[in-house]
CSV table of C-alpha atoms in Angstrom, one decimal:
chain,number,residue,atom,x,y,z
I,1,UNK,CA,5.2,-5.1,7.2
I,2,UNK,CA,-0.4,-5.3,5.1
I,3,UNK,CA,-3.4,-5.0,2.4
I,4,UNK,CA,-7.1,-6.1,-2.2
I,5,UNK,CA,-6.6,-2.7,-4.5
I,6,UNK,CA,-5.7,-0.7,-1.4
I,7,UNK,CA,-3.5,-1.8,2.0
I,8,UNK,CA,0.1,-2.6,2.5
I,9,UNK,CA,2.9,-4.6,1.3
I,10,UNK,CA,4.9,-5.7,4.0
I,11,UNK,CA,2.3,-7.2,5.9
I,12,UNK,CA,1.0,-9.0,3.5
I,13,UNK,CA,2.4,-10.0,-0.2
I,14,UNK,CA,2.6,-13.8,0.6
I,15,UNK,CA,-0.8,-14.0,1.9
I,16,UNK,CA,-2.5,-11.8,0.0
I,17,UNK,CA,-0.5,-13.4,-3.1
I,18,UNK,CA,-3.1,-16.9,-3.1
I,19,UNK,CA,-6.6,-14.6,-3.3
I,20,UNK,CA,-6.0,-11.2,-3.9
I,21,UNK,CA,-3.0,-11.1,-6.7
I,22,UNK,CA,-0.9,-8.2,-4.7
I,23,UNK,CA,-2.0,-5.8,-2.1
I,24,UNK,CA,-1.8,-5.8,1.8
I,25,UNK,CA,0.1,-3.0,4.0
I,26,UNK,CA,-0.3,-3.6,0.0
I,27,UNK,CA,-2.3,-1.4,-1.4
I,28,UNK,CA,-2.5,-0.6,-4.4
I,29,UNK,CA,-0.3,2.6,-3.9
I,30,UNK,CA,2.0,-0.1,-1.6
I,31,UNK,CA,2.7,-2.3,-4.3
I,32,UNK,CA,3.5,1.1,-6.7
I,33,UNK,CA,4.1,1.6,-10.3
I,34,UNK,CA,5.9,0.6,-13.2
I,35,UNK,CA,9.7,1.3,-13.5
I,36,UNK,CA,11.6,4.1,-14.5
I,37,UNK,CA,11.4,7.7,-15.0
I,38,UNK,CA,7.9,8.7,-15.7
I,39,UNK,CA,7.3,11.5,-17.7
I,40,UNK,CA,5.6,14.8,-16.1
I,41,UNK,CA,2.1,14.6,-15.8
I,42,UNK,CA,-0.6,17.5,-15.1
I,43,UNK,CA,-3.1,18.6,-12.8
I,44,UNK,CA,-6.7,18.5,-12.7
I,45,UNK,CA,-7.4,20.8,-16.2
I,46,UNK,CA,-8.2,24.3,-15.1
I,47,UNK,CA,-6.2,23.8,-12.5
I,48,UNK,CA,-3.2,26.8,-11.7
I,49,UNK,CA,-0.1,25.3,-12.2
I,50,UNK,CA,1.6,25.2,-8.6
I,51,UNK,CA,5.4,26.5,-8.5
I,52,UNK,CA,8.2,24.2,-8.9
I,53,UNK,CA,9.4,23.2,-5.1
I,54,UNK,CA,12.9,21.6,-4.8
I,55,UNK,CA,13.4,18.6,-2.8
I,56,UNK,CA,15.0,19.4,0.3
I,57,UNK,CA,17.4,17.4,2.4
I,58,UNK,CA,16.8,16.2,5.8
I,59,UNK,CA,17.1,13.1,8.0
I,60,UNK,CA,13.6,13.2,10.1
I,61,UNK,CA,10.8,12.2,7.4
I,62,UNK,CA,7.4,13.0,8.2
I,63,UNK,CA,3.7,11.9,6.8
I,64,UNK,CA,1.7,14.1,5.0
I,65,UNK,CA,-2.1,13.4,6.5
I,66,UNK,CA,-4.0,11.5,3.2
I,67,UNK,CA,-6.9,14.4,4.1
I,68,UNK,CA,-9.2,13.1,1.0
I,69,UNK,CA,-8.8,9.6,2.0
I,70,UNK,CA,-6.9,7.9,-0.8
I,71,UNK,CA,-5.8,5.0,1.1
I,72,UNK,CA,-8.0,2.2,2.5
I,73,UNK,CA,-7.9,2.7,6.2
I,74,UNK,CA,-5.8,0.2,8.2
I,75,UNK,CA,-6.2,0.9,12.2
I,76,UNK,CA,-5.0,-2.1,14.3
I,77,UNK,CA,-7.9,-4.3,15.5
I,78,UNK,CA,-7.9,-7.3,17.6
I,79,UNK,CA,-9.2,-10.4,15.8
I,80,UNK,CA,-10.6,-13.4,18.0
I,81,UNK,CA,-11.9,-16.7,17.4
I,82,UNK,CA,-15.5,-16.6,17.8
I,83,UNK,CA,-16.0,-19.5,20.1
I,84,UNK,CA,-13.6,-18.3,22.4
I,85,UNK,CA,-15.3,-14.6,22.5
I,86,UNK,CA,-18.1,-15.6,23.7
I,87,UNK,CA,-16.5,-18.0,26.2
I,88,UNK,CA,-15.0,-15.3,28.0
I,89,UNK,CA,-16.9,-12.4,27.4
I,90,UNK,CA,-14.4,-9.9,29.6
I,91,UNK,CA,-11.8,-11.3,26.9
I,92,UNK,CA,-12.7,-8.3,24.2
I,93,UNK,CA,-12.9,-5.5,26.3
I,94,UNK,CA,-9.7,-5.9,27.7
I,95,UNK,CA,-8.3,-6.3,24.3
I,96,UNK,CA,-10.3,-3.0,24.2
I,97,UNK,CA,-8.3,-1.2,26.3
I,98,UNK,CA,-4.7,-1.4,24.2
I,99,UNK,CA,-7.2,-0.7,21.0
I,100,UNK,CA,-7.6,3.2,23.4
I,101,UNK,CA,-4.4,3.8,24.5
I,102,UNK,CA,-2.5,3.8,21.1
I,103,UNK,CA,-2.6,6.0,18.3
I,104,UNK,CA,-0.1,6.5,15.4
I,105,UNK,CA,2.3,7.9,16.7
I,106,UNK,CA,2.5,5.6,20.2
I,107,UNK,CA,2.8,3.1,17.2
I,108,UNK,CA,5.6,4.5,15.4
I,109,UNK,CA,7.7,4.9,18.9
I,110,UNK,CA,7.0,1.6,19.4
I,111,UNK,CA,8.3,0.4,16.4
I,112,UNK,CA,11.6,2.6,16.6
I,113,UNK,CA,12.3,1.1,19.9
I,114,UNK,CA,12.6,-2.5,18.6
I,115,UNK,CA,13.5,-1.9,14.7
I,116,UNK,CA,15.8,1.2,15.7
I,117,UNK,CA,16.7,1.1,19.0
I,118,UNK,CA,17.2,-2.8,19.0
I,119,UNK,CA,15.2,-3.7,22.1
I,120,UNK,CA,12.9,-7.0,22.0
I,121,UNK,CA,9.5,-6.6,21.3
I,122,UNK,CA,8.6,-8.4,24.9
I,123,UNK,CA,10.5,-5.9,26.8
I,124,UNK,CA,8.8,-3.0,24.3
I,125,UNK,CA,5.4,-4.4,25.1
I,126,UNK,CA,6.2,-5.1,28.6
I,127,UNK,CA,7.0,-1.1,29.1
I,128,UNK,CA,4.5,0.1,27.1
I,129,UNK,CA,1.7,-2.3,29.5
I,130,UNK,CA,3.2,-0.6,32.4
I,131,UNK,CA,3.7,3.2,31.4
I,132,UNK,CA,-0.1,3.3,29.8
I,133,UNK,CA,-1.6,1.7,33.2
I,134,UNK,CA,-2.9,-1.3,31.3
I,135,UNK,CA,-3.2,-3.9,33.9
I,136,UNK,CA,-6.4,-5.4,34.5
I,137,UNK,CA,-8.0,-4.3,37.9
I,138,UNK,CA,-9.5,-8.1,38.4
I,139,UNK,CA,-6.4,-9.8,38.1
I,140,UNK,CA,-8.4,-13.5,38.4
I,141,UNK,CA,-10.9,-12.5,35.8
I,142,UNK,CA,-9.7,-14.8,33.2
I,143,UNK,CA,-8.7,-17.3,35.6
I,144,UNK,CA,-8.2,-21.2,33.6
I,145,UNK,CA,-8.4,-19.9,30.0
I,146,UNK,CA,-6.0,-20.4,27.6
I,147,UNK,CA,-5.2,-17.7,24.7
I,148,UNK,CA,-2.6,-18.3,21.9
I,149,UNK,CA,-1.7,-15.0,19.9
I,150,UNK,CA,-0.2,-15.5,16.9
I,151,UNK,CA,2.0,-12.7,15.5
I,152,UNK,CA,2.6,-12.3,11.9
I,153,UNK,CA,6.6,-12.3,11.3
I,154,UNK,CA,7.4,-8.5,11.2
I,155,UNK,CA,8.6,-6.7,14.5
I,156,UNK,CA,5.3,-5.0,14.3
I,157,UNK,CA,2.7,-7.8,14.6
I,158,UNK,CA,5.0,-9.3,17.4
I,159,UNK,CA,5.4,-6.2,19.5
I,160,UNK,CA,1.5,-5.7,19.5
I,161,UNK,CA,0.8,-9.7,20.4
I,162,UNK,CA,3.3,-9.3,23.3
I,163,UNK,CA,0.8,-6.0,24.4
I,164,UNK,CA,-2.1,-8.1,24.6
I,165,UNK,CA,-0.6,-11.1,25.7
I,166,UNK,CA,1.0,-9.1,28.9
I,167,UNK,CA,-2.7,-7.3,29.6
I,168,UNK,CA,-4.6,-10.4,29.4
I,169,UNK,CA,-2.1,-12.4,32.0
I,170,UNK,CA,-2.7,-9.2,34.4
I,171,UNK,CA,-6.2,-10.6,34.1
I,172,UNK,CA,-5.7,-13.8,34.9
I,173,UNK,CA,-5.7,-15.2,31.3
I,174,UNK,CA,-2.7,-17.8,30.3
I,175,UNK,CA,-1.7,-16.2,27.4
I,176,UNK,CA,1.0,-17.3,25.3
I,177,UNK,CA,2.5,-15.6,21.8
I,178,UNK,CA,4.0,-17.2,18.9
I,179,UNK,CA,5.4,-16.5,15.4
I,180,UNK,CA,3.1,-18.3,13.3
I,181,UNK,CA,3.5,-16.5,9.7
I,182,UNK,CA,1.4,-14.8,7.3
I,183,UNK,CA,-1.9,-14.2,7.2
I,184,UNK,CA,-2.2,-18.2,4.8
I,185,UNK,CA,-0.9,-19.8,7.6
I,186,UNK,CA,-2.3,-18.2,10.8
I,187,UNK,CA,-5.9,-17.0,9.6
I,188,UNK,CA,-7.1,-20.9,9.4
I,189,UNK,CA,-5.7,-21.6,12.6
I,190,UNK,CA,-7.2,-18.7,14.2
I,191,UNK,CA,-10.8,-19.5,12.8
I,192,UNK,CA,-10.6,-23.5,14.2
I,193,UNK,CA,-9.2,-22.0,17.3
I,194,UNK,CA,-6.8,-24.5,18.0
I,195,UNK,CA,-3.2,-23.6,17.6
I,196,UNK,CA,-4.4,-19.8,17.6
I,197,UNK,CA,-7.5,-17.5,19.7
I,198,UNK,CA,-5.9,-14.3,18.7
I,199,UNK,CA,-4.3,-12.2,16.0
I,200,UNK,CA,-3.5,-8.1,16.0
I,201,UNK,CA,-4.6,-7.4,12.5
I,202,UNK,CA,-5.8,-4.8,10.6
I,203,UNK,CA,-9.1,-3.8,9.6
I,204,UNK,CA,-8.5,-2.7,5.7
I,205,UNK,CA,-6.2,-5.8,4.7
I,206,UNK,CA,-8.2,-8.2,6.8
I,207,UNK,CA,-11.5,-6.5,5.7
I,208,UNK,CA,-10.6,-7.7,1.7
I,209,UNK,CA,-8.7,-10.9,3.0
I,210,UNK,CA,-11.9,-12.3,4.2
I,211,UNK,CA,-14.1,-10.6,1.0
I,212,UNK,CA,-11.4,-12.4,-1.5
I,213,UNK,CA,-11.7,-15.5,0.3
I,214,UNK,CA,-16.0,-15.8,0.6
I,215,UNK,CA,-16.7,-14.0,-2.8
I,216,UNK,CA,-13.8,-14.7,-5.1
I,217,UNK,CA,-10.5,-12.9,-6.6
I,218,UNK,CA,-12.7,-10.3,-8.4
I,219,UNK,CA,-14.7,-9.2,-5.8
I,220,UNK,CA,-15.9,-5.7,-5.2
I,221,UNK,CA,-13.5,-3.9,-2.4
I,222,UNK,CA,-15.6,-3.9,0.9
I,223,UNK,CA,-12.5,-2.4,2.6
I,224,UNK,CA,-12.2,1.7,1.5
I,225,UNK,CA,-10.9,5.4,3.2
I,226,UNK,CA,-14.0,5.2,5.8
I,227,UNK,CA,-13.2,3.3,8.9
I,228,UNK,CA,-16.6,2.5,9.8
I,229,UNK,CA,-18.1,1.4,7.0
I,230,UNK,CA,-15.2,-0.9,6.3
I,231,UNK,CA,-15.0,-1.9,10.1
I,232,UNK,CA,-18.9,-3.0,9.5
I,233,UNK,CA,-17.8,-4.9,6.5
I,234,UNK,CA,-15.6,-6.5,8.3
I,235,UNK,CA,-17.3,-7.4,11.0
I,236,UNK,CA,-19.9,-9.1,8.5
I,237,UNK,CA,-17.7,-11.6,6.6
I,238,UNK,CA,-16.0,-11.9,10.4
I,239,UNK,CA,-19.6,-13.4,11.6
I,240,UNK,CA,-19.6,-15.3,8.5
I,241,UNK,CA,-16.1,-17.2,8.8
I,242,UNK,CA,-16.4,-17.4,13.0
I,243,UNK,CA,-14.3,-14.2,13.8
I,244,UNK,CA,-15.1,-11.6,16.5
I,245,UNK,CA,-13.4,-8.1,17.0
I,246,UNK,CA,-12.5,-5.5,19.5
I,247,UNK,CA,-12.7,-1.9,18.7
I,248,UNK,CA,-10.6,-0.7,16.1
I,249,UNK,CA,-7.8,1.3,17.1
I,250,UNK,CA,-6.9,4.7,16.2
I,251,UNK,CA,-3.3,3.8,15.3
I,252,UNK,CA,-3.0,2.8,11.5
I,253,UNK,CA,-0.2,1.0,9.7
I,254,UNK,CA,-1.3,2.0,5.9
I,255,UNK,CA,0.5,3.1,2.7
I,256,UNK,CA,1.4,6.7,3.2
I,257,UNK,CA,3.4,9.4,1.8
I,258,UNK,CA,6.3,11.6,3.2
I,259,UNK,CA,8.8,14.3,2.8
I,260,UNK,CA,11.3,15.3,5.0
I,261,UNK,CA,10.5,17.7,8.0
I,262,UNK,CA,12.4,20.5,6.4
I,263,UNK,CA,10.7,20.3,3.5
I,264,UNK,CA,7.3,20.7,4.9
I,265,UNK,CA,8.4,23.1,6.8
I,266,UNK,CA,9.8,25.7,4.2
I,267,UNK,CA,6.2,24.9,2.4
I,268,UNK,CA,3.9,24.6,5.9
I,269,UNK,CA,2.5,21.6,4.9
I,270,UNK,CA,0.6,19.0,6.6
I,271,UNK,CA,-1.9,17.1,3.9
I,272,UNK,CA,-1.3,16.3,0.7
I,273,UNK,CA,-4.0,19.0,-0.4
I,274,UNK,CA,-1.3,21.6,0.9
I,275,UNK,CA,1.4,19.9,-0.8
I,276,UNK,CA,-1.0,19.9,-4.2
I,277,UNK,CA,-1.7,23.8,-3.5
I,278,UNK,CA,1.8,24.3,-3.1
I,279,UNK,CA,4.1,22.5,-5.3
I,280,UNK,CA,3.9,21.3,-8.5
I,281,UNK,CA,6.9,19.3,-10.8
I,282,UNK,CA,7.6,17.0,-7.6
I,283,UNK,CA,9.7,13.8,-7.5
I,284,UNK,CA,8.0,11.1,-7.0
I,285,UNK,CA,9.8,8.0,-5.6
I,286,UNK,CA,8.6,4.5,-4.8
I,287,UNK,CA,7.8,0.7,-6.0
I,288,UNK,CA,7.8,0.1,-9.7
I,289,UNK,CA,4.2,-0.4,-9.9
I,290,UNK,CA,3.6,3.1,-8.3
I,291,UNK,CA,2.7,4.4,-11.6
I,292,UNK,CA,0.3,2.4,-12.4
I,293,UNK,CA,-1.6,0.9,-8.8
I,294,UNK,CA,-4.6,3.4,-8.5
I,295,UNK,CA,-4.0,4.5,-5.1
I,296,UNK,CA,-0.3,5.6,-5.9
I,297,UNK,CA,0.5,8.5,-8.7
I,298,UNK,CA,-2.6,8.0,-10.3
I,299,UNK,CA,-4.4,8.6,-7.6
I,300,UNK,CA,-2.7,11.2,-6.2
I,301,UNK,CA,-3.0,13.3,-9.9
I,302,UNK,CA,-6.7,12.3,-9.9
I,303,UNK,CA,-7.8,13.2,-5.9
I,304,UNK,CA,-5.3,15.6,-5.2
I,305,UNK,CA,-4.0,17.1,-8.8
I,306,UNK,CA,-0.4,16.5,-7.7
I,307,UNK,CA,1.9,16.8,-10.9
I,308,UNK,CA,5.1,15.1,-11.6
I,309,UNK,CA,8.0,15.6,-13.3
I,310,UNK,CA,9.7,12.7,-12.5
I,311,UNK,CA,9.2,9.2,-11.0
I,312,UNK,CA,11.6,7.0,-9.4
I,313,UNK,CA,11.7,3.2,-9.5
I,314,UNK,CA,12.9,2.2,-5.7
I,315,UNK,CA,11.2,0.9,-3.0
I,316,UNK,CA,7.6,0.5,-1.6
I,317,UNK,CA,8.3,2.1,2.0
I,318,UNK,CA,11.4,0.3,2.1
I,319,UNK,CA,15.3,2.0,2.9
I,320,UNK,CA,15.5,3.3,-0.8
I,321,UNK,CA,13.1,5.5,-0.8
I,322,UNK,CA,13.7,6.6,2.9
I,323,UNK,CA,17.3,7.3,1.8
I,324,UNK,CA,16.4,9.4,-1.6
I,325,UNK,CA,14.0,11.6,0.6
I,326,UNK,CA,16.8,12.7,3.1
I,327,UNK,CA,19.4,13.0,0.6
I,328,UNK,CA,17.6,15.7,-1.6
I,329,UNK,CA,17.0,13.0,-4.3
I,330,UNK,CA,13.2,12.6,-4.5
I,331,UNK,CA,10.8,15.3,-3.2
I,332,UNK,CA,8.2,12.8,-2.0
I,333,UNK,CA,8.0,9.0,-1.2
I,334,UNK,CA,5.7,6.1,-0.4
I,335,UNK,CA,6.4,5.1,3.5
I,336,UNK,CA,4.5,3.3,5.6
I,337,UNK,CA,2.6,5.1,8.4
I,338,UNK,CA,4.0,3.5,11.3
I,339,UNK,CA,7.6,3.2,10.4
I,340,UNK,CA,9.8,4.1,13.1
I,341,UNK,CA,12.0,5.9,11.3
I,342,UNK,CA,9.3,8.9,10.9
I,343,UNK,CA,8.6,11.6,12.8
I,344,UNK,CA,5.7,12.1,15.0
I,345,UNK,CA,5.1,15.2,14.5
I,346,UNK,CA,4.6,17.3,10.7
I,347,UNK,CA,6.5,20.8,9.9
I,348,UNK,CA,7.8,23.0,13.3
């Protein structure tokens, strides 16, 4: 599972392939840095060196908040046709409603439950709709309109279609969800409308999607750590290409980076600016093009003088590097935020 220099692998390294190279829940710190071992690097000069922290084993992983904003924000924000929008103008704020009631964490158990726990994303949905009070008090307000969501093919994408699809047939609305692909193959059928009304996306890896697309390959980034100016960005090259969008949620699905609960408990630590103040020699583990990507260890020596003694060629957020983090192996890793293998909650 999406995002341009800065968003997310999974989400999107076939779509983002045709405009923007490599990116998506790709960011540049998703797709990470060249192989092998790197060599230890320094902090900031005239910064104290930090002590040497062993990696410490543990099965519950949790983020470490990006408090300086590395990453390009990606928060979850519904994406309709434009036509359709202002068609049925009580469409968006419903779609409004699921944007309030989830945050991070609501994300990451959602995600457990199907990846983890091995339910289907319609019954996730379905319980989430019902335990958050999300059915629409005008149940005929969307009475005779049609609303095909496409989900991108990760659990993720499906889960949150499902959401939407189950609050807008509470209104009335005949809404229907289907599998439709990447962001290639769904993103013109959602701007003619036809096949699609309706995609969950995400406001970073959209945000540079569309900017690729309208002003070429080697465009500036619109998309950056500051929600709002990136959501007005976005909202821009959206009026431009015949896209309309809810309010962005809080819950994000972004590169991110982890160590096990133990660890950052031992330590206290809940931003990476603790870790930096804390630690220093750490073992860094992710893709092969984490040393290089700007937004992966360079970034975090330059914005948060991390130092490393080591790097590790494994996985961008993938089992690898989840695995080397709770065996002791690596003393920090590139996750995704919303995983739901994480923990919800930081050291305690």
């Amino acid at each position: 599972m999406t995002p341009h220099p800065t968003t997310t692998l999974r989400r999107t390294t076939a779509a983002l392939a045709a405009v923007v190279g490599v990116g998506g829940l790709l960011a540049a710190c998703g797709d990470p840095g060249s192989a092998g071992g790197g060599g230890s690097t320094s902090a900031a000069s005239g910064s104290p060196a930090a002590a040497t922290c062993e990696a410490v084993p543990g099965d519950e992983l949790v983020v470490l908040e990006d408090d300086k904003k590395l990453q390009t924000v990606d928060n979850i924000i519904p994406a309709v046709n434009a036509d359709l929008a202002s068609q049925a103008p009580d469409l968006i704020p419903l779609l409004d409603t699921v944007s309030a009631a989830l945050d991070t964490d609501t994300l990451i158990g959602l995600n457990k439950a199907v990846d983890i726990e091995r339910k289907t994303s319609e019954d996730v949905a379905a319980q989430f709709v019902e335990d958050a009070g999300l059915a629409a008090d005008d149940a005929s307000a969307g009475k005779g309109v049609k609303v095909a969501i496409g989900a991108a093919d990760f659990a993720e994408s499906a889960t949150l279609g499902n959401i939407y699809a189950d609050v807008l047939e509470s209104a009335g609305y005949d809404a229907t969800v289907t599998t439709i692909g990447n962001r290639e193959t769904y993103l013109p059928a959602l701007l003619k409308g036809e096949q699609v009304q309706m995609v969950p996306e995400y406001v970073g890896t959209l945000t540079e999607f569309l900017n690729k697309d309208a002003n070429g390959a080697d465009a500036e980034p619109k998309a950056s750590g500051d929600l709002d100016s990136t959501v007005a960005a976005l909202t821009e090259l959206g009026d431009a290409a015949g896209l309309a969008f809810g309010t962005p949620s809080p819950a994000q699905d972004q590169n991110a980076f982890a160590v096990t609960k133990d660890f950052a408990a031992e330590h206290d630590l809940t931003t990476l600016s603790d870790l930096a103040a804390a630690c220093g020699g750490l073992v860094l583990g992710a893709g092969p093009e984490c040393t290089e990507r700007p937004f992966c260890q360079p970034g975090l020596e330059k914005t948060y003088g991390l130092t490393f003694s080591e790097f590790r060629s494994l996985d961008a957020g993938g089992p690898l590097t989840k695995a080397a983090l709770q065996k002791g192996e690596i003393t920090l890793g590139l996750v995704f935020s919303s995983d739901g293998s994480l923990s919800t909650s930081a050291a305690g």
